[in-house]
Short mmCIF file of C-alpha atoms and ligand atoms in Angstrom, two decimals:
data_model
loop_
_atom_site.label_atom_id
_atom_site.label_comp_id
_atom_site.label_asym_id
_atom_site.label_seq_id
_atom_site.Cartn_x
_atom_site.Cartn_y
_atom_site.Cartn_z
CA UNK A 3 -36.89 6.54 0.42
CA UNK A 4 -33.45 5.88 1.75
CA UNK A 5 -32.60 4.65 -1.53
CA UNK A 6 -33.13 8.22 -3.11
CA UNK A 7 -31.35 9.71 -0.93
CA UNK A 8 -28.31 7.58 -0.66
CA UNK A 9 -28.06 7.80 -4.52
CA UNK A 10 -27.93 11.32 -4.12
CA UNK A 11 -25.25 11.03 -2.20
CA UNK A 12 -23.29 9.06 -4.12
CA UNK A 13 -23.05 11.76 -6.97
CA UNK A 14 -21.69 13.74 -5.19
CA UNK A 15 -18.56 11.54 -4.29
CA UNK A 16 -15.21 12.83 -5.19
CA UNK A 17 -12.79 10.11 -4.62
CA UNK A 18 -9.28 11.34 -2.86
CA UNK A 19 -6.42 10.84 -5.30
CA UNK A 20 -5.20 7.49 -5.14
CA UNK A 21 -1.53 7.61 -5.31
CA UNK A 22 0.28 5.05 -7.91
CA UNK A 23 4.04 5.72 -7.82
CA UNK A 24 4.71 9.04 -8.88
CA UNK A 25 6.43 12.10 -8.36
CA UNK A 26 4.63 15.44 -7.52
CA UNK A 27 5.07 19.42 -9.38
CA UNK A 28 5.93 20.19 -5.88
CA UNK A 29 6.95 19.29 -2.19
CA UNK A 30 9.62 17.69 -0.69
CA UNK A 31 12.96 17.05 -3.02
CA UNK A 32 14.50 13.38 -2.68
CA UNK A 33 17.38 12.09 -5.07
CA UNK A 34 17.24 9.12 -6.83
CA UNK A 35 19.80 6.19 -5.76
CA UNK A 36 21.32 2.88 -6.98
CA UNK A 37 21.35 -0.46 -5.15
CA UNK A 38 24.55 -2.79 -5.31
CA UNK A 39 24.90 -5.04 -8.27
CA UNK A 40 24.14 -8.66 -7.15
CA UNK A 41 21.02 -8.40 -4.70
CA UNK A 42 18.83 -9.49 -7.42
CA UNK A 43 16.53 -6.38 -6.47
CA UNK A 44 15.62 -5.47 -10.55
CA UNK A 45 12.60 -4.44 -11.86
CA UNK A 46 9.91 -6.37 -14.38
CA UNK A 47 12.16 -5.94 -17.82
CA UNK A 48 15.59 -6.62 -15.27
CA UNK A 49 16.01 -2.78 -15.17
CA UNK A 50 18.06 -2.50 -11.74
CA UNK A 51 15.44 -1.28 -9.24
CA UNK A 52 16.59 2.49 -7.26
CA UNK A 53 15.85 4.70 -4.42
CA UNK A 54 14.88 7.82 -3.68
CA UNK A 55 16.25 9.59 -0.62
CA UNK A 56 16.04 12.73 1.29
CA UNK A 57 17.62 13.46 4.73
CA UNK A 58 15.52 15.26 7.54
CA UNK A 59 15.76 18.69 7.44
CA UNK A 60 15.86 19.02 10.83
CA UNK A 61 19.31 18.24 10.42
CA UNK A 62 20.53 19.75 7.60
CA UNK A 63 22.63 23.02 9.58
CA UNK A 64 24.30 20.73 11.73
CA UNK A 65 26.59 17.71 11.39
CA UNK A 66 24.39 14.76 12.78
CA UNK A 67 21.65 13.37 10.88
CA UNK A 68 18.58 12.14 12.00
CA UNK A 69 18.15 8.93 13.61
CA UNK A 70 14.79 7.91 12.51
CA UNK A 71 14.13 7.05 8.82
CA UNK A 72 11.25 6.51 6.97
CA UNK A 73 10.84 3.57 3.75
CA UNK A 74 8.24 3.82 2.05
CA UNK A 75 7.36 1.78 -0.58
CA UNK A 76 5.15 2.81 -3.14
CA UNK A 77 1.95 1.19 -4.64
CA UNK A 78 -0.09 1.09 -8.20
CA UNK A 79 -1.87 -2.20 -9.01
CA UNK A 80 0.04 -5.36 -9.75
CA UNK A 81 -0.13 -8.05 -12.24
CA UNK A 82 -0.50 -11.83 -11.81
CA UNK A 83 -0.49 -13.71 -14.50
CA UNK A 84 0.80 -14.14 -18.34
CA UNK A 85 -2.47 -11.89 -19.82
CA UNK A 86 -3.05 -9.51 -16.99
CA UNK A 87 0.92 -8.49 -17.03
CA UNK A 88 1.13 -8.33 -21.08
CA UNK A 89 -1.52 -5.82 -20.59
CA UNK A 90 0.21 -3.79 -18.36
CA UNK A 91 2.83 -3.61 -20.17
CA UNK A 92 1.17 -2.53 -23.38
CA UNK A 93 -0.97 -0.17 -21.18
CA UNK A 94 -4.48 -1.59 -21.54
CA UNK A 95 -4.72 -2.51 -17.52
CA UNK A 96 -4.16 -0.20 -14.99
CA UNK A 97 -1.73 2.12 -14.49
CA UNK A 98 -2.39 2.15 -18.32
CA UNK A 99 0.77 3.83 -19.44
CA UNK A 100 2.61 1.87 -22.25
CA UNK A 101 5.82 0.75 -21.16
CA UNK A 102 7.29 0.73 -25.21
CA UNK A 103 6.30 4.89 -25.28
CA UNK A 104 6.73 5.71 -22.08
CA UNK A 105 8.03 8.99 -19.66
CA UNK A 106 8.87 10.48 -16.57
CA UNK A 107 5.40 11.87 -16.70
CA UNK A 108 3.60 8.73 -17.59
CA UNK A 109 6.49 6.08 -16.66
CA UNK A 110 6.29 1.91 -17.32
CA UNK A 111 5.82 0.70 -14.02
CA UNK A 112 7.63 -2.70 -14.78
CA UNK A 113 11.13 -0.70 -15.43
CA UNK A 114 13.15 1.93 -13.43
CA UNK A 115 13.74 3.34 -16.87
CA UNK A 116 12.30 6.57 -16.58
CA UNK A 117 12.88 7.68 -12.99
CA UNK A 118 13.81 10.93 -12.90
CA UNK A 119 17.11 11.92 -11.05
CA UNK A 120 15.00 13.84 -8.44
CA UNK A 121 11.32 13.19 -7.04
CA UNK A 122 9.37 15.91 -5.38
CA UNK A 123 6.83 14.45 -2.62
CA UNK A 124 3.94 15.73 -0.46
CA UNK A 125 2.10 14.35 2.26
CA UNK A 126 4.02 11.77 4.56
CA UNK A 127 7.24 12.68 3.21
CA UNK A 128 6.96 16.68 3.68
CA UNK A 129 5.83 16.27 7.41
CA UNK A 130 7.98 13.47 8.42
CA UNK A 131 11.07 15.32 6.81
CA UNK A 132 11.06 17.38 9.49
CA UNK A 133 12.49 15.09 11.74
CA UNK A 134 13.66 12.36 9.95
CA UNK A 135 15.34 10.72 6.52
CA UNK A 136 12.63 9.79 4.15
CA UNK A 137 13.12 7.39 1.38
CA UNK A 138 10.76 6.24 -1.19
CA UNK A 139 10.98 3.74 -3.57
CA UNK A 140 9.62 3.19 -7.05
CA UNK A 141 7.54 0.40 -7.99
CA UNK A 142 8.65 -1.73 -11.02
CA UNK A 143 8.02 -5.56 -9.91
CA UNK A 144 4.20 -5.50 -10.10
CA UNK A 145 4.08 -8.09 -8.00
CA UNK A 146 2.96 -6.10 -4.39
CA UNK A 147 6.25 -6.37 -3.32
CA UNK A 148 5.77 -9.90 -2.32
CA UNK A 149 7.72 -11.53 -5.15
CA UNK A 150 10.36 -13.22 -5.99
CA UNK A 151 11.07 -15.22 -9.14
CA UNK A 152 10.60 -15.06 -12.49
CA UNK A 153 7.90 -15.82 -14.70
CA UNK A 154 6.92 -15.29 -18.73
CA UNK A 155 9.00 -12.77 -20.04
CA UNK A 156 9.56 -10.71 -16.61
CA UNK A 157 11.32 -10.63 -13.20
CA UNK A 158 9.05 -10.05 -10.05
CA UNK A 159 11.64 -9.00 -7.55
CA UNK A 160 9.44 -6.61 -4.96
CA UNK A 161 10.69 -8.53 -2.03
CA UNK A 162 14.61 -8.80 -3.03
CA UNK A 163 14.34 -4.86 -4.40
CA UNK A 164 12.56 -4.03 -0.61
CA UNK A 165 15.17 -6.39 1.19
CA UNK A 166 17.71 -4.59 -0.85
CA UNK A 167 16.52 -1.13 -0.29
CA UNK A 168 17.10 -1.90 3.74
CA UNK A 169 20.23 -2.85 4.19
CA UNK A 170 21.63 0.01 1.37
CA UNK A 171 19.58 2.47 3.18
CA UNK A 172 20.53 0.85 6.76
CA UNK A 173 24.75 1.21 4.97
CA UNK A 174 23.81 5.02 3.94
CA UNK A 175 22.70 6.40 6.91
CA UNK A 176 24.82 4.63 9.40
CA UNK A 177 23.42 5.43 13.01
CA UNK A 178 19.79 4.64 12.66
CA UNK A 179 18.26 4.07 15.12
CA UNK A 180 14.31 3.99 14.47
CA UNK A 181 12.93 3.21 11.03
CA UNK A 182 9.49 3.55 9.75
CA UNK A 183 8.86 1.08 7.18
CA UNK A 184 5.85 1.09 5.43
CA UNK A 185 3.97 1.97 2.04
CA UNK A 186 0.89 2.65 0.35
CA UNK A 187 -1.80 0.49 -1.98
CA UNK A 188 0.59 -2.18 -3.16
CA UNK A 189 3.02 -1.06 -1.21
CA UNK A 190 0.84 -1.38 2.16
CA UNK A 191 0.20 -4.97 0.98
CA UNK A 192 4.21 -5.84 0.08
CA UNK A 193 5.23 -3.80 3.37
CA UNK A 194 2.29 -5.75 5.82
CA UNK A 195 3.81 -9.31 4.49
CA UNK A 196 7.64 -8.06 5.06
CA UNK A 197 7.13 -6.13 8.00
CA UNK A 198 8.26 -8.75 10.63
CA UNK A 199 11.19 -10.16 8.55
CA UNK A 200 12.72 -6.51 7.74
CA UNK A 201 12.07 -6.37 11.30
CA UNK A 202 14.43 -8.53 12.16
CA UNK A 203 17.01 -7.64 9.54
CA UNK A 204 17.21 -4.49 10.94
CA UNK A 205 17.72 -5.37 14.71
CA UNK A 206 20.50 -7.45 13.46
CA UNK A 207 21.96 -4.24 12.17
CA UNK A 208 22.00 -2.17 14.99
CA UNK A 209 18.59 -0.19 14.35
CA UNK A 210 17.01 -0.55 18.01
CA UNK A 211 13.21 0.50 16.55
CA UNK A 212 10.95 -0.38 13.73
CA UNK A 213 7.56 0.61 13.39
CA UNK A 214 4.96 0.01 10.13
CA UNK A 215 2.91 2.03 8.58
CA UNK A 216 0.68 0.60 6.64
CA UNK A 217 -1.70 1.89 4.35
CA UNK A 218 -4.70 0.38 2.36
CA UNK A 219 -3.44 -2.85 2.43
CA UNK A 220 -6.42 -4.80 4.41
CA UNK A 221 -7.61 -6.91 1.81
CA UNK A 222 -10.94 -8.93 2.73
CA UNK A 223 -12.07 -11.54 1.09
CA UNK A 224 -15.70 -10.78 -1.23
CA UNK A 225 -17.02 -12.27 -4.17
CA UNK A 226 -17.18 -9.55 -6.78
CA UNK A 227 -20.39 -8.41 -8.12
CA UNK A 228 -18.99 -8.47 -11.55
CA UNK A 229 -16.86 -10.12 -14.03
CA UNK A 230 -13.53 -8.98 -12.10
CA UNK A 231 -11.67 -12.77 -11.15
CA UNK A 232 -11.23 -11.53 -7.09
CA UNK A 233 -8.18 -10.25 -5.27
CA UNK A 234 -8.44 -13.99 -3.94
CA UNK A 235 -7.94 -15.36 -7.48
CA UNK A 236 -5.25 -12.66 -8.24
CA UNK A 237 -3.09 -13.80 -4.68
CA UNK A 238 -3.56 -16.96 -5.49
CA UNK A 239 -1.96 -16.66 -8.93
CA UNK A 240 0.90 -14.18 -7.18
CA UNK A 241 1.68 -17.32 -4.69
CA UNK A 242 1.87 -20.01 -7.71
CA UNK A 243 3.84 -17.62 -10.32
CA UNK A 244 6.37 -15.64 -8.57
CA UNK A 245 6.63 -16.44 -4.98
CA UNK A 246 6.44 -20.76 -4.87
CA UNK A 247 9.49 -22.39 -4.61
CA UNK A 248 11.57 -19.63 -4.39
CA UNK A 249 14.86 -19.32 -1.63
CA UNK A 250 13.07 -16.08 0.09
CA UNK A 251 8.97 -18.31 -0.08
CA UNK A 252 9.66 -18.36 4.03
CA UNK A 253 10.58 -15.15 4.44
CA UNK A 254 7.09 -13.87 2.69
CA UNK A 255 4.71 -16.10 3.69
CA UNK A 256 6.29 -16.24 7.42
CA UNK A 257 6.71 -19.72 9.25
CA UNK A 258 3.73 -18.95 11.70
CA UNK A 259 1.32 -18.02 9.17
CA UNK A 260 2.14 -20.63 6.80
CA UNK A 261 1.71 -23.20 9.83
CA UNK A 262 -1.74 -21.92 9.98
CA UNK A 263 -2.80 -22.22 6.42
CA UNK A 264 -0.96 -25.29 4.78
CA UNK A 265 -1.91 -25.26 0.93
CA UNK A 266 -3.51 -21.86 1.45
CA UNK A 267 0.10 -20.08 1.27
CA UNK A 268 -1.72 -16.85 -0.32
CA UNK A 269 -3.97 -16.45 2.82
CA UNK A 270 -0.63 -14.88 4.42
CA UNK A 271 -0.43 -12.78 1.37
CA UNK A 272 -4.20 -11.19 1.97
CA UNK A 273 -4.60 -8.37 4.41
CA UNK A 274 -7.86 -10.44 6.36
CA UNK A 275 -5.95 -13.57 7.18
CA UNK A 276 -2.03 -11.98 7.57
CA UNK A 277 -3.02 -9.14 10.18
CA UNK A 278 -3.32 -11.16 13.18
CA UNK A 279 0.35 -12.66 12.84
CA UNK A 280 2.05 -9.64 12.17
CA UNK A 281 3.84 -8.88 15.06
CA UNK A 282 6.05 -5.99 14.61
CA UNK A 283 4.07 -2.27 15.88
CA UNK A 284 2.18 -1.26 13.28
CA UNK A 285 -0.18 1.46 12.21
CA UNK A 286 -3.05 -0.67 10.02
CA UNK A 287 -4.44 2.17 7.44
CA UNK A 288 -7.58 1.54 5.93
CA UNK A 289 -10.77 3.11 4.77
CA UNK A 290 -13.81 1.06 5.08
CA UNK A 291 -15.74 1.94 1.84
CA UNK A 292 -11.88 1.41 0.44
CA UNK A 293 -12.20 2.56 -3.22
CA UNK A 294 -9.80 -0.21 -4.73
CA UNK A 295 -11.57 -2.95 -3.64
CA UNK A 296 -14.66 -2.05 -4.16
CA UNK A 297 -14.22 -0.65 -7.95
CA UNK A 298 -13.00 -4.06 -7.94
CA UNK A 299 -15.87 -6.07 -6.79
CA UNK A 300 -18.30 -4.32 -7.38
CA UNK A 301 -18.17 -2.49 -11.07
CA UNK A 302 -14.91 -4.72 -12.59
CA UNK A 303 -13.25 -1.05 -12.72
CA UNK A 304 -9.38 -1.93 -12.94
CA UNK A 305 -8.16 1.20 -11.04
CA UNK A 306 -10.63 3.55 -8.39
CA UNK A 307 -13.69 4.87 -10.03
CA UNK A 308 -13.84 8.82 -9.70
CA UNK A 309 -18.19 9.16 -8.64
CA UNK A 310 -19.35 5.84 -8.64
CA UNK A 311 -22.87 5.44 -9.11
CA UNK A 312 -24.18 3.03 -7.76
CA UNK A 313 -27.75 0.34 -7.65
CA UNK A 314 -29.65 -0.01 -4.28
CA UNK A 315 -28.62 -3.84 -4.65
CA UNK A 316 -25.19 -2.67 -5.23
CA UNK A 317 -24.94 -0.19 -2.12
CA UNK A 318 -26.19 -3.75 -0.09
CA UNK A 319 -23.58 -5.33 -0.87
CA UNK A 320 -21.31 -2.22 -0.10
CA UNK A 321 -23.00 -1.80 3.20
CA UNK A 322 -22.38 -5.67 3.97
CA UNK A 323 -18.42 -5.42 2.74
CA UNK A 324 -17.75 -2.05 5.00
CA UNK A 325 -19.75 -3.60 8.07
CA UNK A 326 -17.56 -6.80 7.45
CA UNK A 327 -14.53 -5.31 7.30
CA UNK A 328 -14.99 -3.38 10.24
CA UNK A 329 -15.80 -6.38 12.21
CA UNK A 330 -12.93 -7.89 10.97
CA UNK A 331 -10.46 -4.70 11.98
CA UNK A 332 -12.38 -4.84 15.58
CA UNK A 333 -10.16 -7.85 16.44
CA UNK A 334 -6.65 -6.50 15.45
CA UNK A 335 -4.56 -5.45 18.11
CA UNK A 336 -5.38 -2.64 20.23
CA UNK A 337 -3.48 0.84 19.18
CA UNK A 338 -2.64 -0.81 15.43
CA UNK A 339 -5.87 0.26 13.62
CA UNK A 340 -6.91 3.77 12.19
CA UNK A 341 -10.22 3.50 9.58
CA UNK A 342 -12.47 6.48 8.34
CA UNK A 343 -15.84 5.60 7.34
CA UNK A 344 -15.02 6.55 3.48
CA UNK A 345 -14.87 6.00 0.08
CA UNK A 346 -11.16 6.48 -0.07
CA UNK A 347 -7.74 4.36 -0.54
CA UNK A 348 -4.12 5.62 -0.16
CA UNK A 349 -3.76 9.02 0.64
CA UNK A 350 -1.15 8.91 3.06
CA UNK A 351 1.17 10.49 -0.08
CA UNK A 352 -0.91 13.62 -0.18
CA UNK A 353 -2.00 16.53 1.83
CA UNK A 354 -4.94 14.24 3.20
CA UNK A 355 -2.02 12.68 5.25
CA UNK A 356 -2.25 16.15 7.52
CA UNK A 357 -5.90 17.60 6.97
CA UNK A 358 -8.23 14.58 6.69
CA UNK A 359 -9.77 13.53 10.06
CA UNK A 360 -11.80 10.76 11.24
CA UNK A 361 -14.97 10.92 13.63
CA UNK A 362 -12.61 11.62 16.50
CA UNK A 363 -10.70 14.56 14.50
CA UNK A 364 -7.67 12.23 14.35
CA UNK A 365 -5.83 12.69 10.95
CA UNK A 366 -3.66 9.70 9.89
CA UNK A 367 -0.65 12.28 10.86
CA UNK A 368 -1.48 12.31 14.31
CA UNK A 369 -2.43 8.80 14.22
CA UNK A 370 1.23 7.97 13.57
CA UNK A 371 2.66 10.24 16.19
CA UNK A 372 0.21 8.59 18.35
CA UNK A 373 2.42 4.95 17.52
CA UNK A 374 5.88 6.17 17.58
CA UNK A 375 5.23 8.02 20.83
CA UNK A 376 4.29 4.51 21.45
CA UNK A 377 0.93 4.50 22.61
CA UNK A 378 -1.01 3.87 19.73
CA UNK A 379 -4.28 4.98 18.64
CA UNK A 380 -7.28 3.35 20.56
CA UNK A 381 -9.50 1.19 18.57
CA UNK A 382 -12.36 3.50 20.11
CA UNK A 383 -10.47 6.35 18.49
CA UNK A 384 -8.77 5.16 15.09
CA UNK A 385 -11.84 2.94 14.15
CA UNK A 386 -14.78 4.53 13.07
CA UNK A 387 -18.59 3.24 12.93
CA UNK A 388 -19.90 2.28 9.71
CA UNK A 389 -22.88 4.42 8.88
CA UNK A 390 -25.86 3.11 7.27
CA UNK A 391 -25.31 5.66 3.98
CA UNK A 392 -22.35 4.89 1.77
CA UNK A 393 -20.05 7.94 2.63
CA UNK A 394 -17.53 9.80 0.15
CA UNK A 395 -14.17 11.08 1.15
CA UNK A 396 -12.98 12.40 4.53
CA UNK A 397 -12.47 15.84 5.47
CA UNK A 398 -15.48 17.60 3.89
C1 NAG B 11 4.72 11.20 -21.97
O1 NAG B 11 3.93 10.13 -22.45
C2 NAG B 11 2.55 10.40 -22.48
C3 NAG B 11 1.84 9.12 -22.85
O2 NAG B 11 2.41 8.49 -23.95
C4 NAG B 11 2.29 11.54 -23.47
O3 NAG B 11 0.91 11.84 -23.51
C5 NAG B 11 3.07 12.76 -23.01
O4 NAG B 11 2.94 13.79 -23.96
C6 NAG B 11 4.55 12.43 -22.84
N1 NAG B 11 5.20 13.55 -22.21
C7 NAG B 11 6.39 14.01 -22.62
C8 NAG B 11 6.93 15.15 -21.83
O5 NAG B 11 7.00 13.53 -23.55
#
């Protein structure tokens, strides 16, 4: 009986747009930027890596600018290894747009070849525009930002192009005084393992706040139901191709976590096992039936399938991954943690940012407010009960 009625449910799932880097047909205009020669911050093919940047408009009748500045850094998959990267390239994986015929509209996300000279955003950037700089940043190292070294025929850069991004956007806009540094999918993931060390770059340039916000990076381990290898397998293989043995290897994995886990270095690369050592204030986002991970696991979908449908044996072992998760996001730190009950991932860089709410009518929007007026969202508040049905997005 429940059965019936859960599959019923299911087919009527829309899954929220998850947002690979991209720019929109409308919202918020941001120009695209250049990073000094010599930071080593270039894309897959050695493309230089860019910006884009927009200053509040808040701010834009009178002389001062904003002191508060948001980076975001954006997501879309990521390869690992010497097959799963050629196909990227040639556009059989996911984001499946072929990097030898590609565009602005369906750009190679291993080159900053075809960024256009001006981005139009939604979500995040539109409301936080309003009172401060917002810069987002293209993702061409497939490598979750975590990178750094080089491997086959590409670069994977992500953490010299983030580390680069900082201090140009730290030179640009000179009295900063609060940045928000954060990013969705892949770059939730990159932007969780950096947080603390841009952290600390930052104070040591005169910026007196940083906050994270962090979304759909919480990545828990889960044997997949299919033939997909497992987002342990793939961190594993980012640790041992483009992070080990490089200069920056510290920096990412971060000296307490790698204390913890000697000869498990990619545990501090995985949202389950890196959470409880990040220290810098943070907003965690995450949706518990998160629709990466379990297209994933569960159906070997390379990307987020759009109305799953789904066994009774499969929605178990959905059940048992959301109820895990959430017992796993119960122990974070207090104020750090905002999870709807849905089949969702990433929308922070669409209107869902704003008009989704959780159980408690908090939207991820006010969520955020909630940190930077420095209070945080309660873990009564930002984390929501698992229900026994598999639900679909948030907001209906
Ligand atoms: C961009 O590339 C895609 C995929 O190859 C193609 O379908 C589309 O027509 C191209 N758009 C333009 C404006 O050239």
């Amino acid at each position: 009986m429940r059965s019936a009625s859960l599959l019923l449910y299911v087919i009527f799932v829309h899954v929220r747009f998850a947002w690979s880097w991209s720019c929109e047909s409308s919202g918020t205009e941001l120009q695209l930027f250049g990073l000094p020669k010599g930071a080593g911050a270039v894309c897959n093919d050695g493309t230089p890596a860019q910006y884009y940047f927009a200053p509040s408009t808040s701010t834009s009748s009178s002389k001062s600018s904003s002191d508060t500045t948001l980076i975001y850094l954006s997501g879309g998959g990521q390869c690992s290894d010497e097959t799963s990267c050629a196909s990227r390239y040639d556009g059989s994986a996911y984001p499946y747009h072929d990097c030898d015929s590609s565009n602005a509209t369906s750009p190679c996300f291993m080159s900053s070849k075809d960024n256009p000279d001006v981005c139009l955003k939604g979500g995040i950037f539109s409301e936080l525009v309003k009172t401060a700089n917002v810069v987002y940043v293209p993702y061409c190292s497939s490598d979750g930002w975590m990178g750094d070294g080089e491997f086959g025929n590409f670069e994977f850069r992500g953490a010299s192009i983030a580390m680069a991004v900082v201090d140009a956007v730290v030179e640009a806009v000179p009295n900063t005084k609060t940045v928000i540094f954060g990013g969705g999918s892949a770059g939730g993931r990159g932007s969780s393992v950096l947080l603390d060390s841009v952290s600390e770059r930052l104070k040591d340039n005169g910026v007196k706040r940083v906050l994270g916000f962090l979304d759909s990076p919480y990545y828990v381990e889960e044997d997949p139901m299919g033939d997909f290898e497992g987002f342990q397998q793939q961190t594993i293989d980012v640790y041992n191709n483009f992070i080990s043995g490089s200069d920056l290897e510290e920096m990412i994995i971060g000296s307490a976590c790698g204390d913890a886990y000697p000869n498990e270095e990619w545990k501090c690369l995985f949202g389950q096992y890196r959470f409880p050592f990040i220290e810098t204030q943070h907003l965690l986002v995450a949706d518990q039936f998160d629709g990466w991970q379990l297209s994933h696991n569960i159906h070997d979908y390379d990307g987020i399938e759009v109305n799953p449908v789904y066994t009774d044996e499969e929605l178990v072992n959905i059940e048992e991954f959301a109820g895990k998760q959430h017992a796993l996001l119960a122990t974070l730190k207090e104020g750090s943690v905002y999870a709807t009950a849905c089949y969702s991932h990433h929308i922070s860089e669409g209107d869902g940012f704003v008009d989704y709410k959780n159980n408690r009518g908090i939207s991820q929007s006010d969520a955020l407010k909630m940190l930077i007026e420095g209070k945080g969202v309660e873990m009564v508040e930002g984390l929501d009960e698992i229900p026994d049905e598999f639900v679909c997005c948030c907001g209906d």
